[in-house]
Amino acid sequence: MKRLLVIAFLFTAAISYAAVIPAGDGKVTYIGRTLAENGSVSFDWSGIVTIVRFKGTELKMSCTQEGADWFNVWVDKAPVPAEDSRFKTEEGKQEITICSGLKKGVHEVTIQKRTEGGQGCITIESFETDGQFLETSKPHSRHIEFIGDSYTCGFGTEAASTNEPFRPEEENCNLTYAAIAGRYFDADINLVSHSGLGVVRNYNDGSPESTMVDKYSQVFDNHRQELAWDASAAEDKPDIVVIYLGTNDFSRGKQPTLGKWNEGYRKLIGKVRANYGNDVPVLCVASRINPLMHCYVEAAVNSCGFDNVHWTSIQEDVHNVTSDMGASGHPNYSGHRKVASCVIPYISTVTGWDMPVKPIE
């Protein structure tokens, strides 16, 4: 009898127990626009963050991917400029080992979608660990929403030079002015951004896609575009909304009429107001691409008819066009740090947040 008990004990000890929870479980935290359906969670916007806390030594994720995406991962730390690791999802259903070989104990893992909606859409079905899942830490007390184009997506941030072509693996929203400003203010951020789109005119008029004014109303960027975003269902209302658009409106030496521009900008600000109310300030930023845009953004703010709307401009020499540039004429991390250093004081003034003496990184 004792021998049977020993054998039973050894057999039980040899079994590897795993805990599995659906992606939509309340223990998992998401920051950004997502769609929860039947226990799964889908999203495609750049910068969406997923946070999972567990007691164990590894974390796995089961998902289905449309297209292909790249993700940043941090273990037991908030996102910093350098990720702990990165991974790529391929088309179709798959299981990804997010991390393994950790010390036994409690760990919190942050996963960030670093590529934009044009690259792919992910549906996460479940998470698995060799221990147990726990409630995640509370989100930051501050939240910033950024509405933008390729600069906000992080297009080409990791490319070696401006002569390099775009490569998905070198797109990293975590190195943009938006992520840098979020880190500076210890704020969560969500990005509603898409490369090549403008307020009323997209890049070179060459795309039949809707503008960012249209995209702003959607749950998804490129996928299931018929689904409207319901801001009232979101758990976290931003403290400020930053709009950084216009580069594509002014692309190829062209620009829309001032009347059309003002109309489109007023429509976008109106959507922000409808989502969050009048007490959330809006900061409109004019790109460095064309001095005329500064006049356009100022005119749009002054004529929009909404209170608590502010503007600033990024001047041409904010960064150079050599060492501060990534792929295809887009700023790299160095260039984005300089842009962030211009935007941060205005966010501070508009919100009333202090500007601590700390690195802008």
XYZ file of N, CA and C in Angstrom, residues 61 63 135 184 236 246 255 292 343 361:
30
model
N 0.765 32.652 -25.387
C -0.413 33.314 -25.927
C -0.889 32.570 -27.167
N -3.313 32.829 -30.449
C -3.921 33.918 -31.201
C -4.136 33.522 -32.656
N -4.522 39.521 -10.748
C -4.962 40.833 -11.209
C -3.737 41.678 -11.546
N 7.320 60.507 -20.157
C 7.746 61.677 -19.386
C 6.709 62.027 -18.318
N -11.149 54.087 -19.742
C -10.233 55.168 -19.390
C -10.431 56.360 -20.319
N -1.548 66.704 -40.755
C -1.367 67.753 -41.747
C -0.248 67.504 -42.725
N -1.862 71.539 -51.114
C -2.593 71.666 -49.866
C -4.067 71.906 -50.176
N 3.204 77.082 -44.045
C 1.817 77.454 -44.251
C 0.876 76.643 -43.356
N 6.674 69.402 -27.707
C 5.263 69.177 -27.378
C 5.036 69.112 -25.868
N 12.900 60.648 -22.806
C 13.405 59.442 -23.480
C 12.296 58.429 -23.710
